[in-house]
């Protein structure tokens, strides 16, 4: 009995020892199992529904030009930037005046040289200086319409364009009794349809230019003179502005230099009266086809192969 009890005790002790030995292994296995188990994948964010972008409206078209159709082909010419003339004739023109301080000085210079010019008036200036307008006409110069307030007419409504032109037309007639027959759009901005409309409504010829010294931008008398002399040729219509002192200061030397070159001055309408189509140049006789080049045996040595030059020996 005593031996049995001892045996039982010994067996229980052995079992306890075995169980104790297994405990770290199970804990480690459990830990490893926990590490090996991947974390559940995070749920993907559901993208928000795309908000439709409203379509950008197309830009509004500029106000159309007057609705009078363009002049059909074959009708008389009424737009000029220069003329084809026989002889050294040119027309000098002045824009944006009259100017109280500058135009009378210019008129003195022109009178001294017996030169007639063409002035394109801004209506507001005509209303301010009607006496200068009268003097311009009395001294034999030509006058034209340059709008009332110098806007870009090509971007304006029909009614606004009509108002700009008509007010200036009326102001010129009231100041000097002369009905203008020429118009120069500010900046040269006038559509083909507007040109035809102005010609049909007022009988205007539309006058542009081919000589521009940029005197409104570069206020330097020497520059104005140099550019006019460089660009002017027979039949030219020169552009400058009598509202700028530097331009008027440049005129004596400029006019004298043009006279020295043999140019003769007329008004724009006089220049247009001389205009005629350029005589087409006769077509030249076609050149015979070029003969293929042949080697001249007497001068061309036979091709020979040059002997190969041995490469130099490498230095030690």
Short mmCIF file of C-alpha atoms in Angstrom, two decimals:
data_model
loop_
_atom_site.label_atom_id
_atom_site.label_comp_id
_atom_site.label_asym_id
_atom_site.label_seq_id
_atom_site.Cartn_x
_atom_site.Cartn_y
_atom_site.Cartn_z
CA UNK A 1 0.00 0.00 0.00
CA UNK A 2 2.78 2.31 0.93
CA UNK A 3 4.63 1.33 -2.24
CA UNK A 4 1.52 1.97 -4.29
CA UNK A 5 1.11 5.42 -2.84
CA UNK A 6 4.71 6.27 -3.62
CA UNK A 7 4.26 5.06 -7.18
CA UNK A 8 1.14 7.14 -7.62
CA UNK A 9 2.86 10.20 -6.24
CA UNK A 10 5.83 9.67 -8.53
CA UNK A 11 3.52 9.30 -11.54
CA UNK A 12 1.64 12.47 -10.76
CA UNK A 13 4.90 14.34 -10.35
CA UNK A 14 6.10 13.12 -13.73
CA UNK A 15 2.87 14.24 -15.37
CA UNK A 16 3.15 17.66 -13.74
CA UNK A 17 6.73 18.05 -14.94
CA UNK A 18 5.76 17.10 -18.48
CA UNK A 19 2.89 19.56 -18.52
CA UNK A 20 5.16 22.30 -17.24
CA UNK A 21 7.69 21.58 -19.99
CA UNK A 22 5.05 21.91 -22.72
CA UNK A 23 3.72 25.30 -21.57
CA UNK A 24 6.47 27.61 -23.14
CA UNK A 25 6.23 25.74 -26.47
CA UNK A 26 2.46 26.25 -26.64
CA UNK A 27 2.82 29.93 -25.74
CA UNK A 28 5.51 30.39 -28.40
CA UNK A 29 3.41 28.55 -30.97
CA UNK A 30 0.44 30.72 -30.12
CA UNK A 31 2.60 33.81 -30.45
CA UNK A 32 3.97 32.67 -33.80
CA UNK A 33 0.52 31.84 -35.00
CA UNK A 34 -0.62 35.35 -34.08
CA UNK A 35 2.32 36.90 -35.97
CA UNK A 36 1.79 34.79 -39.07
CA UNK A 37 -1.86 35.59 -39.39
CA UNK A 38 -2.16 38.52 -41.84
CA UNK A 39 -4.21 41.47 -40.83
CA UNK A 40 -7.50 41.70 -42.64
CA UNK A 41 -7.23 43.83 -45.78
CA UNK A 42 -8.44 47.35 -45.31
CA UNK A 43 -11.61 48.07 -47.13
CA UNK A 44 -11.02 50.11 -50.29
CA UNK A 45 -12.53 53.53 -50.23
CA UNK A 46 -15.40 53.80 -52.61
CA UNK A 47 -14.67 56.71 -54.96
CA UNK A 48 -17.14 59.53 -54.81
CA UNK A 49 -19.25 59.83 -57.92
CA UNK A 50 -17.68 62.27 -60.38
CA UNK A 51 -19.42 65.61 -60.46
CA UNK A 52 -20.05 66.56 -64.08
CA UNK A 53 -18.16 69.75 -65.08
CA UNK A 54 -20.48 72.20 -66.77
CA UNK A 55 -19.47 72.99 -70.33
CA UNK A 56 -17.84 76.41 -70.78
CA UNK A 57 -20.07 78.50 -72.98
CA UNK A 58 -18.57 79.65 -76.25
CA UNK A 59 -17.39 83.29 -76.25
CA UNK A 60 -19.90 85.75 -77.50
CA UNK A 61 -19.06 86.94 -80.98
CA UNK A 62 -18.10 90.56 -81.47
CA UNK A 63 -20.75 92.94 -82.64
CA UNK A 64 -21.08 92.42 -86.38
CA UNK A 65 -20.07 95.14 -88.79
CA UNK A 66 -22.75 97.12 -90.63
CA UNK A 67 -24.97 94.77 -92.55
CA UNK A 68 -24.47 96.39 -95.95
CA UNK A 69 -22.96 93.67 -98.17
CA UNK A 70 -19.43 94.12 -99.43
CA UNK A 71 -19.06 95.73 -102.81
CA UNK A 72 -19.09 93.12 -105.57
CA UNK A 73 -16.07 92.66 -107.77
CA UNK A 74 -15.86 95.04 -110.70
CA UNK A 75 -17.09 98.08 -108.79
CA UNK A 76 -14.85 101.17 -108.53
CA UNK A 77 -11.98 100.97 -106.07
CA UNK A 78 -12.51 102.92 -102.85
CA UNK A 79 -9.76 101.75 -100.45
CA UNK A 80 -6.18 102.97 -100.85
CA UNK A 81 -2.94 102.54 -98.93
CA UNK A 82 -0.79 103.84 -101.81
CA UNK A 83 -1.20 104.55 -105.52
CA UNK A 84 0.52 103.51 -108.70
CA UNK A 85 1.44 106.77 -110.43
CA UNK A 86 3.76 107.96 -113.14
CA UNK A 87 6.16 110.35 -111.50
CA UNK A 88 7.56 111.05 -108.00
CA UNK A 89 4.23 112.11 -106.46
CA UNK A 90 3.44 111.48 -102.79
CA UNK A 91 0.70 112.52 -100.35
CA UNK A 92 1.57 113.45 -96.78
CA UNK A 93 -1.23 113.09 -94.23
CA UNK A 94 -1.71 114.10 -90.61
CA UNK A 95 -4.12 112.46 -88.14
CA UNK A 96 -5.86 113.19 -84.84
CA UNK A 97 -5.95 117.00 -85.04
CA UNK A 98 -6.35 119.76 -85.30
CA UNK A 99 -4.04 120.62 -82.41
CA UNK A 100 -4.12 124.10 -80.93
CA UNK A 101 -0.39 124.28 -80.11
CA UNK A 102 1.03 122.29 -83.05
CA UNK A 103 -1.12 122.48 -86.18
CA UNK A 104 -0.65 126.23 -86.79
CA UNK A 105 3.15 125.74 -86.70
CA UNK A 106 2.83 122.90 -89.19
CA UNK A 107 0.67 125.04 -91.48
CA UNK A 108 3.38 127.72 -91.49
CA UNK A 109 5.96 125.12 -92.55
CA UNK A 110 3.76 123.80 -95.35
CA UNK A 111 2.87 127.29 -96.59
CA UNK A 112 6.53 128.29 -96.74
CA UNK A 113 7.26 125.31 -99.00
CA UNK A 114 4.00 125.57 -100.99
CA UNK A 115 3.03 122.03 -100.00
CA UNK A 116 -0.55 120.84 -99.75
CA UNK A 117 -1.27 118.03 -97.29
CA UNK A 118 -4.32 116.03 -96.19
CA UNK A 119 -5.63 116.25 -92.62
CA UNK A 120 -7.84 113.57 -91.05
CA UNK A 121 -9.73 115.22 -88.21
CA UNK A 122 -11.03 113.85 -84.93
CA UNK A 123 -14.48 115.39 -84.51
CA UNK A 124 -13.94 116.48 -80.93
CA UNK A 125 -10.91 118.52 -82.03
CA UNK A 126 -12.85 120.06 -84.91
CA UNK A 127 -15.46 121.27 -82.42
CA UNK A 128 -12.69 122.69 -80.22
CA UNK A 129 -10.64 124.39 -82.94
CA UNK A 130 -12.97 125.36 -85.81
CA UNK A 131 -10.81 128.36 -86.75
CA UNK A 132 -7.83 126.10 -87.43
CA UNK A 133 -10.05 123.92 -89.63
CA UNK A 134 -11.05 127.01 -91.61
CA UNK A 135 -7.40 127.99 -92.07
CA UNK A 136 -6.47 124.49 -93.25
CA UNK A 137 -9.12 124.62 -95.96
CA UNK A 138 -8.35 128.24 -96.89
CA UNK A 139 -4.70 127.35 -97.51
CA UNK A 140 -5.57 124.59 -99.97
CA UNK A 141 -5.23 121.48 -97.85
CA UNK A 142 -7.62 118.55 -97.97
CA UNK A 143 -9.68 117.36 -95.01
CA UNK A 144 -11.05 113.96 -94.06
CA UNK A 145 -13.04 112.15 -91.37
CA UNK A 146 -11.17 110.30 -88.60
CA UNK A 147 -14.18 109.57 -86.32
CA UNK A 148 -15.44 111.59 -83.37
CA UNK A 149 -13.47 110.07 -80.48
CA UNK A 150 -10.89 107.75 -82.13
CA UNK A 151 -12.30 104.33 -81.13
CA UNK A 152 -11.77 100.92 -82.77
CA UNK A 153 -14.73 101.05 -85.17
CA UNK A 154 -14.36 97.41 -86.18
CA UNK A 155 -15.48 96.36 -82.69
CA UNK A 156 -18.50 98.64 -82.43
CA UNK A 157 -22.18 98.28 -83.27
CA UNK A 158 -23.61 99.65 -86.48
CA UNK A 159 -25.36 102.51 -84.69
CA UNK A 160 -22.26 103.48 -82.71
CA UNK A 161 -20.13 103.53 -85.86
CA UNK A 162 -22.71 105.64 -87.67
CA UNK A 163 -22.75 108.11 -84.78
CA UNK A 164 -18.95 108.44 -84.73
CA UNK A 165 -18.76 109.12 -88.45
CA UNK A 166 -21.83 111.30 -88.86
CA UNK A 167 -21.00 113.63 -85.96
CA UNK A 168 -17.54 114.27 -87.36
CA UNK A 169 -18.89 114.70 -90.89
CA UNK A 170 -21.34 117.32 -89.67
CA UNK A 171 -18.73 119.09 -87.53
CA UNK A 172 -16.38 119.47 -90.51
CA UNK A 173 -19.14 120.86 -92.74
CA UNK A 174 -20.19 123.28 -90.01
CA UNK A 175 -16.62 124.47 -89.34
CA UNK A 176 -15.45 125.09 -92.89
CA UNK A 177 -18.32 124.47 -95.30
CA UNK A 178 -16.51 121.59 -97.02
CA UNK A 179 -18.05 118.13 -97.31
CA UNK A 180 -15.31 115.56 -96.67
CA UNK A 181 -14.91 112.79 -99.23
CA UNK A 182 -12.19 110.82 -97.45
CA UNK A 183 -12.18 108.77 -94.28
CA UNK A 184 -9.39 107.13 -92.35
CA UNK A 185 -10.55 104.67 -89.67
CA UNK A 186 -8.61 104.92 -86.40
CA UNK A 187 -5.87 102.26 -86.25
CA UNK A 188 -6.88 101.31 -89.80
CA UNK A 189 -9.49 99.07 -88.16
CA UNK A 190 -12.46 98.83 -90.52
CA UNK A 191 -13.89 95.65 -91.96
CA UNK A 192 -14.44 95.17 -95.68
CA UNK A 193 -18.18 95.38 -95.11
CA UNK A 194 -17.83 98.60 -93.12
CA UNK A 195 -15.72 100.12 -95.88
CA UNK A 196 -18.37 99.36 -98.48
CA UNK A 197 -21.05 100.72 -96.16
CA UNK A 198 -19.16 103.99 -95.52
CA UNK A 199 -18.55 104.39 -99.23
CA UNK A 200 -22.20 103.79 -100.04
CA UNK A 201 -23.54 106.03 -97.25
CA UNK A 202 -21.22 109.06 -97.42
CA UNK A 203 -19.34 108.47 -100.66
CA UNK A 204 -16.11 108.11 -98.67
CA UNK A 205 -12.91 106.68 -100.06
CA UNK A 206 -11.16 104.78 -97.29
CA UNK A 207 -7.56 105.93 -96.93
CA UNK A 208 -4.89 103.87 -95.22
CA UNK A 209 -1.11 104.31 -95.64
CA UNK A 210 2.14 102.66 -96.64
CA UNK A 211 4.59 104.88 -94.70
CA UNK A 212 4.35 104.83 -90.91
CA UNK A 213 7.15 106.32 -88.77
CA UNK A 214 5.35 105.29 -85.55
CA UNK A 215 5.60 108.90 -84.42
CA UNK A 216 2.79 108.37 -81.90
CA UNK A 217 4.92 105.77 -80.15
CA UNK A 218 8.49 106.96 -80.64
CA UNK A 219 8.50 110.67 -79.82
CA UNK A 220 11.79 111.50 -81.45
CA UNK A 221 12.13 113.92 -84.36
CA UNK A 222 15.22 112.27 -85.85
CA UNK A 223 13.48 108.89 -85.82
CA UNK A 224 10.39 110.34 -87.53
CA UNK A 225 12.49 111.93 -90.26
CA UNK A 226 14.63 108.83 -90.84
CA UNK A 227 11.65 106.50 -91.14
CA UNK A 228 9.70 108.72 -93.53
CA UNK A 229 12.74 109.14 -95.77
CA UNK A 230 13.48 105.42 -95.70
CA UNK A 231 9.94 104.26 -96.49
CA UNK A 232 8.63 106.88 -98.94
CA UNK A 233 8.50 106.04 -102.63
CA UNK A 234 6.54 107.20 -105.64
CA UNK A 235 2.80 106.92 -104.92
CA UNK A 236 3.21 106.69 -101.14
CA UNK A 237 0.66 107.90 -98.60
CA UNK A 238 2.58 108.88 -95.48
CA UNK A 239 1.04 108.79 -92.01
CA UNK A 240 1.95 111.07 -89.10
CA UNK A 241 0.21 113.00 -86.34
CA UNK A 242 0.15 116.78 -85.96
CA UNK A 243 -0.89 116.48 -82.31
CA UNK A 244 2.70 115.55 -81.34
CA UNK A 245 5.29 118.32 -80.99
CA UNK A 246 8.14 115.98 -81.96
CA UNK A 247 6.39 115.17 -85.24
CA UNK A 248 5.90 118.82 -86.16
CA UNK A 249 9.49 119.55 -85.10
CA UNK A 250 10.64 116.87 -87.57
CA UNK A 251 8.74 118.27 -90.54
CA UNK A 252 11.07 121.04 -91.84
CA UNK A 253 14.06 118.73 -92.26
CA UNK A 254 11.85 115.85 -93.45
CA UNK A 255 10.05 117.90 -96.11
CA UNK A 256 13.29 119.51 -97.33
CA UNK A 257 14.95 116.09 -97.62
CA UNK A 258 12.00 114.70 -99.61
CA UNK A 259 12.12 117.73 -101.90
CA UNK A 260 15.86 117.18 -102.38
CA UNK A 261 15.10 113.61 -103.45
CA UNK A 262 12.79 114.93 -106.14
CA UNK A 263 9.42 114.13 -104.58
CA UNK A 264 6.40 116.30 -105.38
CA UNK A 265 3.55 116.74 -102.92
CA UNK A 266 -0.16 116.41 -103.72
CA UNK A 267 -3.30 115.82 -101.70
CA UNK A 268 -4.68 112.30 -101.36
CA UNK A 269 -7.51 112.98 -103.82
CA UNK A 270 -5.00 114.31 -106.35
CA UNK A 271 -2.86 111.21 -105.88
CA UNK A 272 -5.89 108.94 -106.37
CA UNK A 273 -6.74 110.80 -109.59
CA UNK A 274 -3.31 109.79 -110.92
CA UNK A 275 -3.66 106.16 -109.87
CA UNK A 276 -3.75 103.53 -112.57
CA UNK A 277 -3.15 99.81 -112.68
CA UNK A 278 0.45 98.81 -112.90
CA UNK A 279 1.51 97.71 -116.37
CA UNK A 280 2.08 93.97 -116.24
CA UNK A 281 5.67 93.04 -116.86
CA UNK A 282 6.25 90.98 -120.00
CA UNK A 283 7.06 87.43 -119.30
CA UNK A 284 10.70 86.69 -119.89
CA UNK A 285 11.85 84.15 -122.47
CA UNK A 286 12.17 80.83 -120.70
CA UNK A 287 15.74 79.77 -120.18
CA UNK A 288 16.90 76.62 -121.98
CA UNK A 289 17.32 73.63 -119.72
CA UNK A 290 20.75 73.39 -118.26
CA UNK A 291 23.04 70.84 -119.87
CA UNK A 292 24.42 68.11 -117.66
CA UNK A 293 27.90 68.88 -116.49
CA UNK A 294 30.65 66.83 -118.20
CA UNK A 295 34.23 66.43 -117.12
CA UNK A 296 36.87 68.06 -119.29
CA UNK A 297 39.55 65.46 -119.93
CA UNK A 298 42.14 68.14 -120.63
CA UNK A 299 41.81 69.70 -117.20
CA UNK A 300 40.42 66.96 -115.01
CA UNK A 301 43.05 64.49 -113.85
CA UNK A 302 42.01 60.86 -113.70
CA UNK A 303 40.89 59.74 -110.30
CA UNK A 304 43.54 57.73 -108.54
CA UNK A 305 43.60 56.04 -105.22
CA UNK A 306 46.05 57.61 -102.84
CA UNK A 307 48.39 55.05 -101.25
CA UNK A 308 47.59 54.33 -97.68
CA UNK A 309 49.92 56.10 -95.28
CA UNK A 310 51.26 53.70 -92.67
CA UNK A 311 50.40 54.56 -89.14
CA UNK A 312 53.32 55.81 -87.06
CA UNK A 313 54.84 53.32 -84.68
CA UNK A 314 53.75 53.67 -81.13
CA UNK A 315 56.25 55.30 -78.82
CA UNK A 316 57.69 53.07 -76.19
#
